[in-house]
PDB file of C-alpha atoms and ligand atoms in Angstrom:
ATOM      1  CA  MET A   1      11.424   5.280  15.224  1.00 92.00           C
ATOM      2  CA  ILE A   2       8.359   3.297  16.286  1.00 95.00           C
ATOM      3  CA  GLN A   3       8.771   0.172  18.404  1.00 96.00           C
ATOM      4  CA  LEU A   4       6.019  -2.207  19.390  1.00 97.00           C
ATOM      5  CA  GLU A   5       7.126  -4.641  22.079  1.00 97.00           C
ATOM      6  CA  ASN A   6       5.196  -7.775  23.041  1.00 97.00           C
ATOM      7  CA  LEU A   7       1.982  -5.990  22.156  1.00 97.00           C
ATOM      8  CA  HIS A   8      -1.335  -7.709  22.888  1.00 96.00           C
ATOM      9  CA  LYS A   9      -4.811  -6.304  22.315  1.00 96.00           C
ATOM     10  CA  SER A  10      -8.098  -7.827  23.407  1.00 96.00           C
ATOM     11  CA  TYR A  11     -11.624  -6.562  22.952  1.00 95.00           C
ATOM     12  CA  GLY A  12     -14.493  -7.306  25.340  1.00 90.00           C
ATOM     13  CA  THR A  13     -14.324  -8.480  28.930  1.00 89.00           C
ATOM     14  CA  GLY A  14     -14.975 -11.713  30.795  1.00 88.00           C
ATOM     15  CA  SER A  15     -16.653 -14.328  28.639  1.00 88.00           C
ATOM     16  CA  THR A  16     -16.776 -11.967  25.635  1.00 90.00           C
ATOM     17  CA  GLU A  17     -13.029 -11.149  25.770  1.00 92.00           C
ATOM     18  CA  HIS A  18     -11.129 -12.078  22.620  1.00 94.00           C
ATOM     19  CA  GLU A  19      -7.536 -11.308  21.748  1.00 94.00           C
ATOM     20  CA  VAL A  20      -7.080  -9.816  18.266  1.00 96.00           C
ATOM     21  CA  LEU A  21      -3.348  -8.961  18.427  1.00 96.00           C
ATOM     22  CA  HIS A  22      -0.966 -11.587  19.758  1.00 96.00           C
ATOM     23  CA  ASP A  23       2.536 -10.652  20.853  1.00 96.00           C
ATOM     24  CA  ILE A  24       3.396  -8.121  18.140  1.00 96.00           C
ATOM     25  CA  ASN A  25       7.064  -7.117  17.952  1.00 97.00           C
ATOM     26  CA  LEU A  26       7.886  -4.561  15.317  1.00 96.00           C
ATOM     27  CA  THR A  27      10.351  -1.744  14.673  1.00 97.00           C
ATOM     28  CA  ILE A  28       9.647   0.891  12.022  1.00 97.00           C
ATOM     29  CA  GLU A  29      12.519   3.253  11.234  1.00 96.00           C
ATOM     30  CA  SER A  30      12.083   7.017  10.919  1.00 96.00           C
ATOM     31  CA  GLY A  31      11.519   8.045   7.313  1.00 96.00           C
ATOM     32  CA  GLU A  32      10.458   4.564   6.259  1.00 97.00           C
ATOM     33  CA  VAL A  33       7.350   3.716   4.203  1.00 97.00           C
ATOM     34  CA  PHE A  34       6.080   0.640   5.979  1.00 97.00           C
ATOM     35  CA  GLY A  35       3.175  -1.467   4.719  1.00 97.00           C
ATOM     36  CA  ILE A  36       0.843  -3.589   6.815  1.00 96.00           C
ATOM     37  CA  LEU A  37      -0.782  -6.221   4.657  1.00 95.00           C
ATOM     38  CA  GLY A  38      -3.481  -8.663   5.634  1.00 92.00           C
ATOM     39  CA  SER A  39      -6.958  -9.834   4.862  1.00 88.00           C
ATOM     40  CA  SER A  40     -10.118  -8.424   6.387  1.00 90.00           C
ATOM     41  CA  GLY A  41     -10.267  -8.873  10.165  1.00 92.00           C
ATOM     42  CA  ALA A  42      -6.551  -9.742  10.454  1.00 94.00           C
ATOM     43  CA  GLY A  43      -5.998  -6.896  12.932  1.00 95.00           C
ATOM     44  CA  LYS A  44      -4.340  -4.247  10.720  1.00 95.00           C
ATOM     45  CA  SER A  45      -6.443  -1.283  11.892  1.00 95.00           C
ATOM     46  CA  THR A  46      -6.237  -2.337  15.528  1.00 96.00           C
ATOM     47  CA  LEU A  47      -2.460  -2.548  15.267  1.00 96.00           C
ATOM     48  CA  VAL A  48      -2.127   0.893  13.748  1.00 94.00           C
ATOM     49  CA  ARG A  49      -4.624   2.411  16.193  1.00 94.00           C
ATOM     50  CA  CYS A  50      -2.430   1.146  19.041  1.00 95.00           C
ATOM     51  CA  ILE A  51       0.393   3.353  17.683  1.00 94.00           C
ATOM     52  CA  ASN A  52      -1.546   6.594  18.267  1.00 91.00           C
ATOM     53  CA  LEU A  53      -3.385   5.057  21.216  1.00 92.00           C
ATOM     54  CA  LEU A  54      -6.817   5.356  19.630  1.00 92.00           C
ATOM     55  CA  GLU A  55      -6.822   1.816  21.026  1.00 94.00           C
ATOM     56  CA  GLN A  56      -5.135   1.093  24.333  1.00 94.00           C
ATOM     57  CA  PRO A  57      -2.975  -2.056  24.157  1.00 95.00           C
ATOM     58  CA  THR A  58      -3.968  -4.712  26.696  1.00 95.00           C
ATOM     59  CA  SER A  59      -0.292  -5.352  27.406  1.00 96.00           C
ATOM     60  CA  GLY A  60       3.096  -4.623  25.896  1.00 96.00           C
ATOM     61  CA  ARG A  61       4.718  -1.307  25.025  1.00 96.00           C
ATOM     62  CA  VAL A  62       4.577   1.351  22.314  1.00 95.00           C
ATOM     63  CA  LEU A  63       7.730   3.468  22.002  1.00 95.00           C
ATOM     64  CA  ILE A  64       8.050   6.534  19.770  1.00 93.00           C
ATOM     65  CA  ASN A  65      11.610   7.746  19.324  1.00 89.00           C
ATOM     66  CA  GLY A  66      12.595   5.711  22.378  1.00 90.00           C
ATOM     67  CA  PHE A  67       9.903   7.256  24.591  1.00 90.00           C
ATOM     68  CA  ASP A  68       7.378   4.857  26.124  1.00 92.00           C
ATOM     69  CA  VAL A  69       3.964   6.312  25.249  1.00 91.00           C
ATOM     70  CA  THR A  70       1.848   3.287  26.183  1.00 93.00           C
ATOM     71  CA  ASN A  71       0.226   4.876  29.209  1.00 90.00           C
ATOM     72  CA  VAL A  72       0.486   8.592  28.493  1.00 89.00           C
ATOM     73  CA  GLN A  73      -2.552  10.717  29.226  1.00 90.00           C
ATOM     74  CA  GLY A  74      -3.728  14.314  29.118  1.00 89.00           C
ATOM     75  CA  ARG A  75      -1.240  16.745  27.545  1.00 87.00           C
ATOM     76  CA  GLN A  76       1.288  14.016  26.700  1.00 88.00           C
ATOM     77  CA  LEU A  77      -1.416  12.070  24.854  1.00 88.00           C
ATOM     78  CA  ALA A  78      -2.436  15.224  22.962  1.00 86.00           C
ATOM     79  CA  SER A  79       1.204  15.826  22.077  1.00 86.00           C
ATOM     80  CA  LEU A  80       1.566  12.214  20.831  1.00 86.00           C
ATOM     81  CA  ARG A  81      -1.558  12.582  18.691  1.00 84.00           C
ATOM     82  CA  SER A  82      -0.161  15.765  17.140  1.00 86.00           C
ATOM     83  CA  GLN A  83       3.016  13.866  16.193  1.00 92.00           C
ATOM     84  CA  VAL A  84       0.981  11.135  14.520  1.00 94.00           C
ATOM     85  CA  GLY A  85      -1.447  12.110  11.737  1.00 94.00           C
ATOM     86  CA  MET A  86      -4.002   9.698  10.338  1.00 94.00           C
ATOM     87  CA  ILE A  87      -6.061   9.337   7.151  1.00 95.00           C
ATOM     88  CA  PHE A  88      -8.878   6.907   6.420  1.00 93.00           C
ATOM     89  CA  GLN A  89     -10.585   5.073   3.568  1.00 92.00           C
ATOM     90  CA  ASN A  90     -13.733   7.221   3.832  1.00 91.00           C
ATOM     91  CA  PHE A  91     -11.758  10.516   4.219  1.00 92.00           C
ATOM     92  CA  SER A  92     -13.730  11.459   7.403  1.00 92.00           C
ATOM     93  CA  LEU A  93     -13.868  15.168   6.550  1.00 95.00           C
ATOM     94  CA  PHE A  94     -16.046  17.630   8.439  1.00 96.00           C
ATOM     95  CA  GLN A  95     -18.924  18.077   6.001  1.00 96.00           C
ATOM     96  CA  GLN A  96     -20.086  21.420   7.442  1.00 96.00           C
ATOM     97  CA  ARG A  97     -16.643  23.002   7.140  1.00 96.00           C
ATOM     98  CA  THR A  98     -14.994  24.355   4.028  1.00 97.00           C
ATOM     99  CA  VAL A  99     -11.771  22.812   2.726  1.00 97.00           C
ATOM    100  CA  LEU A 100      -9.748  25.580   4.410  1.00 97.00           C
ATOM    101  CA  LYS A 101     -11.560  25.121   7.721  1.00 97.00           C
ATOM    102  CA  ASN A 102     -11.049  21.361   7.597  1.00 97.00           C
ATOM    103  CA  VAL A 103      -7.313  21.946   7.358  1.00 97.00           C
ATOM    104  CA  THR A 104      -7.184  24.646  10.069  1.00 97.00           C
ATOM    105  CA  PHE A 105      -9.260  22.559  12.531  1.00 95.00           C
ATOM    106  CA  ALA A 106      -6.377  20.979  14.482  1.00 91.00           C
ATOM    107  CA  LEU A 107      -4.598  24.335  14.615  1.00 93.00           C
ATOM    108  CA  GLU A 108      -7.718  25.997  16.060  1.00 94.00           C
ATOM    109  CA  ILE A 109      -7.762  23.339  18.790  1.00 90.00           C
ATOM    110  CA  ALA A 110      -4.049  23.949  19.407  1.00 88.00           C
ATOM    111  CA  GLY A 111      -4.770  27.686  19.848  1.00 91.00           C
ATOM    112  CA  VAL A 112      -2.775  28.861  16.818  1.00 94.00           C
ATOM    113  CA  ALA A 113      -3.717  32.441  15.836  1.00 95.00           C
ATOM    114  CA  ALA A 114      -5.965  32.830  12.759  1.00 95.00           C
ATOM    115  CA  PRO A 115      -3.436  34.424  10.351  1.00 95.00           C
ATOM    116  CA  LYS A 116      -0.838  31.713  11.122  1.00 96.00           C
ATOM    117  CA  ARG A 117      -3.253  28.823  10.745  1.00 95.00           C
ATOM    118  CA  ILE A 118      -4.624  30.199   7.478  1.00 96.00           C
ATOM    119  CA  GLU A 119      -1.096  30.617   6.162  1.00 96.00           C
ATOM    120  CA  ARG A 120      -0.245  27.011   7.111  1.00 96.00           C
ATOM    121  CA  ALA A 121      -3.477  25.672   5.596  1.00 96.00           C
ATOM    122  CA  ARG A 122      -2.811  27.524   2.329  1.00 97.00           C
ATOM    123  CA  TYR A 123       0.726  26.108   2.216  1.00 96.00           C
ATOM    124  CA  LEU A 124      -0.604  22.570   2.763  1.00 96.00           C
ATOM    125  CA  LEU A 125      -3.411  22.943   0.222  1.00 97.00           C
ATOM    126  CA  ASN A 126      -0.824  24.087  -2.273  1.00 96.00           C
ATOM    127  CA  LEU A 127       1.356  21.067  -1.376  1.00 95.00           C
ATOM    128  CA  VAL A 128      -1.501  18.619  -2.037  1.00 95.00           C
ATOM    129  CA  GLY A 129      -2.489  20.363  -5.288  1.00 94.00           C
ATOM    130  CA  LEU A 130      -5.701  22.025  -4.087  1.00 95.00           C
ATOM    131  CA  GLU A 131      -4.903  25.708  -4.437  1.00 94.00           C
ATOM    132  CA  GLY A 132      -8.141  27.537  -5.272  1.00 94.00           C
ATOM    133  CA  PHE A 133     -10.391  24.963  -3.544  1.00 96.00           C
ATOM    134  CA  GLU A 134     -10.296  26.680  -0.107  1.00 96.00           C
ATOM    135  CA  ASN A 135     -13.956  27.696  -0.033  1.00 97.00           C
ATOM    136  CA  ARG A 136     -15.496  24.501  -1.358  1.00 97.00           C
ATOM    137  CA  TYR A 137     -17.260  21.993   0.871  1.00 97.00           C
ATOM    138  CA  PRO A 138     -16.286  18.287   0.898  1.00 96.00           C
ATOM    139  CA  SER A 139     -19.492  17.334  -0.966  1.00 96.00           C
ATOM    140  CA  GLN A 140     -18.288  19.508  -3.872  1.00 96.00           C
ATOM    141  CA  LEU A 141     -15.090  17.482  -4.322  1.00 96.00           C
ATOM    142  CA  SER A 142     -14.173  14.178  -5.970  1.00 94.00           C
ATOM    143  CA  GLY A 143     -12.964  11.280  -3.813  1.00 94.00           C
ATOM    144  CA  GLY A 144      -9.342  11.935  -4.736  1.00 95.00           C
ATOM    145  CA  GLN A 145      -9.688  15.629  -3.897  1.00 96.00           C
ATOM    146  CA  GLN A 146     -11.318  14.762  -0.563  1.00 96.00           C
ATOM    147  CA  GLN A 147      -8.411  12.478   0.283  1.00 95.00           C
ATOM    148  CA  ARG A 148      -6.013  15.330  -0.565  1.00 96.00           C
ATOM    149  CA  VAL A 149      -7.872  17.565   1.914  1.00 97.00           C
ATOM    150  CA  ALA A 150      -7.649  14.783   4.511  1.00 96.00           C
ATOM    151  CA  ILE A 151      -3.887  14.532   3.909  1.00 97.00           C
ATOM    152  CA  ALA A 152      -3.469  18.321   4.249  1.00 96.00           C
ATOM    153  CA  ARG A 153      -5.551  18.238   7.436  1.00 96.00           C
ATOM    154  CA  ALA A 154      -3.478  15.357   8.854  1.00 96.00           C
ATOM    155  CA  LEU A 155      -0.262  17.307   8.184  1.00 96.00           C
ATOM    156  CA  ALA A 156      -1.458  20.522   9.853  1.00 95.00           C
ATOM    157  CA  ASN A 157       0.422  19.876  13.105  1.00 93.00           C
ATOM    158  CA  ASN A 158       3.586  18.908  11.259  1.00 94.00           C
ATOM    159  CA  PRO A 159       3.514  15.258  12.377  1.00 95.00           C
ATOM    160  CA  SER A 160       6.542  12.997  11.949  1.00 95.00           C
ATOM    161  CA  ILE A 161       4.344   9.946  11.327  1.00 96.00           C
ATOM    162  CA  LEU A 162       1.320   9.527   9.048  1.00 96.00           C
ATOM    163  CA  LEU A 163      -0.926   6.475   9.470  1.00 96.00           C
ATOM    164  CA  CYS A 164      -2.828   5.642   6.286  1.00 96.00           C
ATOM    165  CA  ASP A 165      -5.703   3.208   6.912  1.00 94.00           C
ATOM    166  CA  GLU A 166      -6.755   1.863   3.488  1.00 92.00           C
ATOM    167  CA  ALA A 167      -6.381   5.445   2.203  1.00 91.00           C
ATOM    168  CA  THR A 168      -6.806   4.501  -1.461  1.00 92.00           C
ATOM    169  CA  SER A 169      -9.302   1.636  -1.179  1.00 90.00           C
ATOM    170  CA  ALA A 170     -12.279   3.798  -2.218  1.00 90.00           C
ATOM    171  CA  LEU A 171     -10.488   5.292  -5.230  1.00 91.00           C
ATOM    172  CA  ASP A 172     -10.089   4.171  -8.856  1.00 92.00           C
ATOM    173  CA  SER A 173      -6.670   3.075 -10.089  1.00 90.00           C
ATOM    174  CA  THR A 174      -5.654   6.411 -11.663  1.00 92.00           C
ATOM    175  CA  THR A 175      -6.631   8.394  -8.561  1.00 94.00           C
ATOM    176  CA  THR A 176      -4.929   5.776  -6.366  1.00 94.00           C
ATOM    177  CA  ALA A 177      -1.703   6.272  -8.330  1.00 94.00           C
ATOM    178  CA  SER A 178      -1.877  10.057  -7.911  1.00 93.00           C
ATOM    179  CA  ILE A 179      -2.523   9.798  -4.148  1.00 94.00           C
ATOM    180  CA  LEU A 180       0.359   7.313  -3.770  1.00 96.00           C
ATOM    181  CA  ASP A 181       2.576   9.778  -5.688  1.00 95.00           C
ATOM    182  CA  LEU A 182       1.564  12.521  -3.278  1.00 96.00           C
ATOM    183  CA  LEU A 183       2.256  10.305  -0.237  1.00 96.00           C
ATOM    184  CA  HIS A 184       5.635   9.372  -1.713  1.00 96.00           C
ATOM    185  CA  ARG A 185       6.467  13.066  -2.138  1.00 95.00           C
ATOM    186  CA  ILE A 186       5.417  13.798   1.459  1.00 96.00           C
ATOM    187  CA  ASN A 187       7.731  11.013   2.612  1.00 97.00           C
ATOM    188  CA  GLN A 188      10.641  12.198   0.493  1.00 96.00           C
ATOM    189  CA  GLU A 189      10.296  15.970   0.874  1.00 94.00           C
ATOM    190  CA  LEU A 190       9.010  16.266   4.431  1.00 94.00           C
ATOM    191  CA  GLY A 191      10.636  13.100   5.810  1.00 95.00           C
ATOM    192  CA  VAL A 192       7.321  11.888   7.252  1.00 96.00           C
ATOM    193  CA  THR A 193       7.304   8.187   8.205  1.00 97.00           C
ATOM    194  CA  LEU A 194       4.378   6.496   6.464  1.00 97.00           C
ATOM    195  CA  ILE A 195       2.525   3.445   7.712  1.00 97.00           C
ATOM    196  CA  ILE A 196       0.287   2.134   4.992  1.00 96.00           C
ATOM    197  CA  ILE A 197      -2.459  -0.358   5.801  1.00 95.00           C
ATOM    198  CA  THR A 198      -3.539  -2.118   2.659  1.00 93.00           C
ATOM    199  CA  HIS A 199      -4.890  -5.381   1.326  1.00 88.00           C
ATOM    200  CA  SER A 200      -3.549  -4.500  -2.137  1.00 90.00           C
ATOM    201  CA  LEU A 201      -0.245  -5.923  -3.325  1.00 92.00           C
ATOM    202  CA  SER A 202       0.008  -3.283  -6.017  1.00 91.00           C
ATOM    203  CA  VAL A 203      -0.257  -0.484  -3.408  1.00 93.00           C
ATOM    204  CA  ALA A 204       2.399  -2.248  -1.306  1.00 94.00           C
ATOM    205  CA  ARG A 205       4.655  -2.729  -4.317  1.00 94.00           C
ATOM    206  CA  ASN A 206       4.145   0.859  -5.486  1.00 93.00           C
ATOM    207  CA  ILE A 207       5.123   2.678  -2.302  1.00 95.00           C
ATOM    208  CA  CYS A 208       6.323   0.496   0.599  1.00 96.00           C
ATOM    209  CA  ASP A 209       9.998  -0.033   1.478  1.00 97.00           C
ATOM    210  CA  ARG A 210       9.127  -2.936   3.787  1.00 97.00           C
ATOM    211  CA  ILE A 211       5.966  -4.800   4.618  1.00 96.00           C
ATOM    212  CA  ALA A 212       4.632  -6.949   7.434  1.00 96.00           C
ATOM    213  CA  MET A 213       2.039  -9.596   6.636  1.00 95.00           C
ATOM    214  CA  ILE A 214      -0.532 -10.033   9.392  1.00 96.00           C
ATOM    215  CA  ASP A 215      -2.719 -13.075   9.749  1.00 95.00           C
ATOM    216  CA  ASN A 216      -5.131 -13.633  12.630  1.00 95.00           C
ATOM    217  CA  GLY A 217      -3.461 -10.965  14.751  1.00 96.00           C
ATOM    218  CA  ARG A 218       0.088 -12.280  14.248  1.00 96.00           C
ATOM    219  CA  ILE A 219       2.932 -11.019  12.085  1.00 96.00           C
ATOM    220  CA  VAL A 220       3.683 -14.002   9.878  1.00 96.00           C
ATOM    221  CA  GLU A 221       6.269 -12.372   7.585  1.00 95.00           C
ATOM    222  CA  ILE A 222       8.200  -9.149   7.503  1.00 96.00           C
ATOM    223  CA  GLY A 223      10.849  -7.792   5.156  1.00 95.00           C
ATOM    224  CA  ASP A 224      11.791  -5.837   2.054  1.00 96.00           C
ATOM    225  CA  THR A 225       8.729  -5.448  -0.192  1.00 96.00           C
ATOM    226  CA  GLU A 226      10.193  -6.768  -3.455  1.00 95.00           C
ATOM    227  CA  GLU A 227      12.007  -9.594  -1.690  1.00 95.00           C
ATOM    228  CA  LEU A 228       8.881 -10.694   0.182  1.00 94.00           C
ATOM    229  CA  LEU A 229       6.540 -10.457  -2.799  1.00 93.00           C
ATOM    230  CA  SER A 230       8.983 -12.354  -5.034  1.00 93.00           C
ATOM    231  CA  HIS A 231       9.643 -15.083  -2.454  1.00 93.00           C
ATOM    232  CA  PRO A 232       6.676 -15.308  -0.066  1.00 92.00           C
ATOM    233  CA  HIS A 233       7.028 -17.933   2.681  1.00 92.00           C
ATOM    234  CA  SER A 234       3.677 -17.934   4.477  1.00 91.00           C
ATOM    235  CA  ASP A 235       0.668 -19.661   2.901  1.00 92.00           C
ATOM    236  CA  ILE A 236      -1.395 -16.493   3.232  1.00 92.00           C
ATOM    237  CA  LEU A 237       1.093 -14.309   1.336  1.00 92.00           C
ATOM    238  CA  LYS A 238       1.660 -17.055  -1.258  1.00 92.00           C
ATOM    239  CA  THR A 239      -2.113 -17.114  -1.876  1.00 91.00           C
ATOM    240  CA  LEU A 240      -2.296 -13.301  -2.114  1.00 88.00           C
ATOM    241  CA  VAL A 241       0.581 -13.181  -4.613  1.00 89.00           C
ATOM    242  CA  HIS A 242      -0.931 -16.064  -6.614  1.00 88.00           C
ATOM    243  CA  ASN A 243      -4.372 -14.386  -6.770  1.00 85.00           C
ATOM    244  CA  ALA A 244      -2.829 -11.050  -7.756  1.00 82.00           C
ATOM    245  CA  THR A 245      -0.897 -12.749 -10.591  1.00 78.00           C
ATOM    246  CA  ILE A 246      -4.091 -14.345 -11.945  1.00 77.00           C
ATOM    247  CA  GLU A 247      -5.913 -10.996 -11.681  1.00 69.00           C
ATOM    248  CA  ASN A 248      -3.052  -9.291 -13.510  1.00 67.00           C
ATOM    249  CA  HIS A 249      -3.173 -11.831 -16.358  1.00 66.00           C
ATOM    250  CA  ARG A 250      -6.944 -11.370 -16.596  1.00 67.00           C
ATOM    251  CA  HIS A 251      -6.495  -7.581 -16.942  1.00 62.00           C
ATOM    252  CA  LYS A 252      -3.833  -8.080 -19.610  1.00 61.00           C
ATOM    253  CA  ASP A 253      -6.146 -10.511 -21.488  1.00 62.00           C
ATOM    254  CA  ILE A 254      -9.018  -8.021 -21.317  1.00 59.00           C
ATOM    255  CA  SER A 255      -6.901  -5.088 -22.480  1.00 59.00           C
ATOM    256  CA  SER A 256      -5.305  -7.062 -25.317  1.00 59.00           C
ATOM    257  CA  HIS A 257      -8.818  -8.259 -26.295  1.00 60.00           C
ATOM    258  CA  ASP A 258      -9.959  -4.592 -26.223  1.00 61.00           C
ATOM    259  CA  SER A 259      -7.014  -3.596 -28.385  1.00 59.00           C
ATOM    260  CA  VAL A 260      -7.843  -6.339 -30.951  1.00 56.00           C
ATOM    261  CA  ILE A 261     -11.428  -5.019 -31.075  1.00 56.00           C
ATOM    262  CA  ARG A 262     -10.126  -1.438 -31.468  1.00 59.00           C
ATOM    263  CA  GLN A 263      -7.818  -2.519 -34.320  1.00 62.00           C
ATOM    264  CA  ASP A 264     -10.695  -4.420 -36.003  1.00 61.00           C
ATOM    265  CA  LYS A 265     -12.891  -1.302 -35.740  1.00 57.00           C
ATOM    266  CA  LEU A 266     -10.162   0.890 -37.242  1.00 57.00           C
ATOM    267  CA  ALA A 267      -9.689  -1.587 -40.127  1.00 59.00           C
ATOM    268  CA  ILE A 268     -13.458  -1.587 -40.828  1.00 59.00           C
ATOM    269  CA  GLU A 269     -13.589   2.242 -40.706  1.00 59.00           C
ATOM    270  CA  ASP A 270     -10.566   2.344 -43.006  1.00 63.00           C
ATOM    271  CA  SER A 271     -12.158   0.061 -45.611  1.00 62.00           C
ATOM    272  CA  LEU A 272     -15.489   1.999 -45.425  1.00 57.00           C
ATOM    273  CA  ILE A 273     -13.620   5.265 -46.063  1.00 58.00           C
ATOM    274  CA  ARG A 274     -11.733   3.706 -48.981  1.00 61.00           C
ATOM    275  CA  GLU A 275     -14.984   2.331 -50.431  1.00 61.00           C
ATOM    276  CA  ALA A 276     -16.622   5.768 -50.159  1.00 60.00           C
ATOM    277  CA  GLN A 277     -13.722   7.468 -52.033  1.00 57.00           C
TER     278      GLN A 277
HETATM  279  N1  ATP B 301     -14.107  -2.041  18.826  1.00 91.09           N
HETATM  280  C1  ATP B 301     -14.085  -3.378  18.649  1.00 91.09           C
HETATM  281  N2  ATP B 301     -14.729  -4.202  19.502  1.00 91.09           N
HETATM  282  C2  ATP B 301     -14.685  -5.543  19.363  1.00 91.09           C
HETATM  283  N3  ATP B 301     -14.019  -6.179  18.374  1.00 91.09           N
HETATM  284  C3  ATP B 301     -13.367  -5.412  17.482  1.00 91.09           C
HETATM  285  C4  ATP B 301     -13.364  -3.979  17.565  1.00 91.09           C
HETATM  286  N4  ATP B 301     -12.630  -3.485  16.539  1.00 91.09           N
HETATM  287  C5  ATP B 301     -12.196  -4.552  15.840  1.00 91.09           C
HETATM  288  N5  ATP B 301     -12.630  -5.707  16.405  1.00 91.09           N
HETATM  289  C6  ATP B 301     -12.338  -7.074  15.949  1.00 91.09           C
HETATM  290  O1  ATP B 301     -10.933  -7.203  15.890  1.00 91.09           O
HETATM  291  C7  ATP B 301     -10.540  -7.982  14.781  1.00 91.09           C
HETATM  292  C8  ATP B 301      -9.543  -7.181  13.946  1.00 91.09           C
HETATM  293  O2  ATP B 301     -10.221  -6.043  13.398  1.00 91.09           O
HETATM  294  P1  ATP B 301      -9.444  -4.929  12.558  1.00 91.09           P
HETATM  295  O3  ATP B 301     -10.434  -3.890  12.177  1.00 91.09           O
HETATM  296  O4  ATP B 301      -8.246  -4.525  13.308  1.00 91.09           O
HETATM  297  O5  ATP B 301      -9.007  -5.792  11.284  1.00 91.09           O
HETATM  298  P2  ATP B 301      -8.516  -5.295   9.862  1.00 91.09           P
HETATM  299  O6  ATP B 301      -7.432  -6.219   9.458  1.00 91.09           O
HETATM  300  O7  ATP B 301      -8.187  -3.852   9.907  1.00 91.09           O
HETATM  301  O8  ATP B 301      -9.821  -5.553   8.980  1.00 91.09           O
HETATM  302  P3  ATP B 301     -10.399  -4.725   7.705  1.00 91.09           P
HETATM  303  O9  ATP B 301      -9.383  -4.876   6.612  1.00 91.09           O
HETATM  304  O10 ATP B 301     -11.679  -5.425   7.398  1.00 91.09           O
HETATM  305  O11 ATP B 301     -10.584  -3.306   8.165  1.00 91.09           O
HETATM  306  C9  ATP B 301     -11.811  -8.338  14.029  1.00 91.09           C
HETATM  307  O12 ATP B 301     -12.206  -9.637  14.415  1.00 91.09           O
HETATM  308  C10 ATP B 301     -12.813  -7.315  14.528  1.00 91.09           C
HETATM  309  O13 ATP B 301     -14.118  -7.839  14.524  1.00 91.09           O
END
């Protein structure tokens, strides 16, 4: 379980200090898929980076499984980081390392012997559907494949929590669906708690059990995904849902227009064939 209590985060000091997270209170259950929705600059990444202490909260507490980790350092911080994996929009792979060596990296740092870390990396590459890609370099992979490597790498230490910061934002819709399927499987089969940062309602709807809507560093709504998206209360979520509905209609219009054109083409081809016979 992850608990954030009265969490504040400011950047800068003195006259440049500005608070970007204001009094965040949030509990995420173990095994949950929890979405953090919000527009650009709302504070989503900062919030999630406070969970693995990539950002140090200015005040308040972060508790993981009841243990206050807010001020841990040294070995305890390393241990926290190994419990909490993270993936990013731009994959952030090591370009000079092969796929296999990307996945074994954290295990090398942890001092795991070579045969064991290779065995674990092969298991994870199999899990993410990349068996046979061990010796490729990131530049030889598609975006979706790179994100699969990043997921395998993030799981190397067997974390109980995986933070996904806009993990599908750089991918097309088909690849997004396959990565969300993989994340869903990781949640279901390995029991990993997922925290999904997204600005996409369809990503939230596809995978998240609950979502929190963040606006200007504050949680303005939180609840069951379907419930919240069907009955949004805050203006910001109402606008997001409204815009997504318009976008959806536009896609349907375009695809039905495309299908009319396709049917017209088939009819023309049909009559040309008949004429030729
Ligand atoms: N290292 C930093 N130093 C100073 N200000 C920062 C820093 N990181 C983020 N901010 C500011 O904090 C606010 C929240 O940023 P954050 O990246 O958390 O938002 P976000 O919701 O994740 O945005 P996006 O969707 O665009 O990534 C923004 O105003 C941003 O400019």
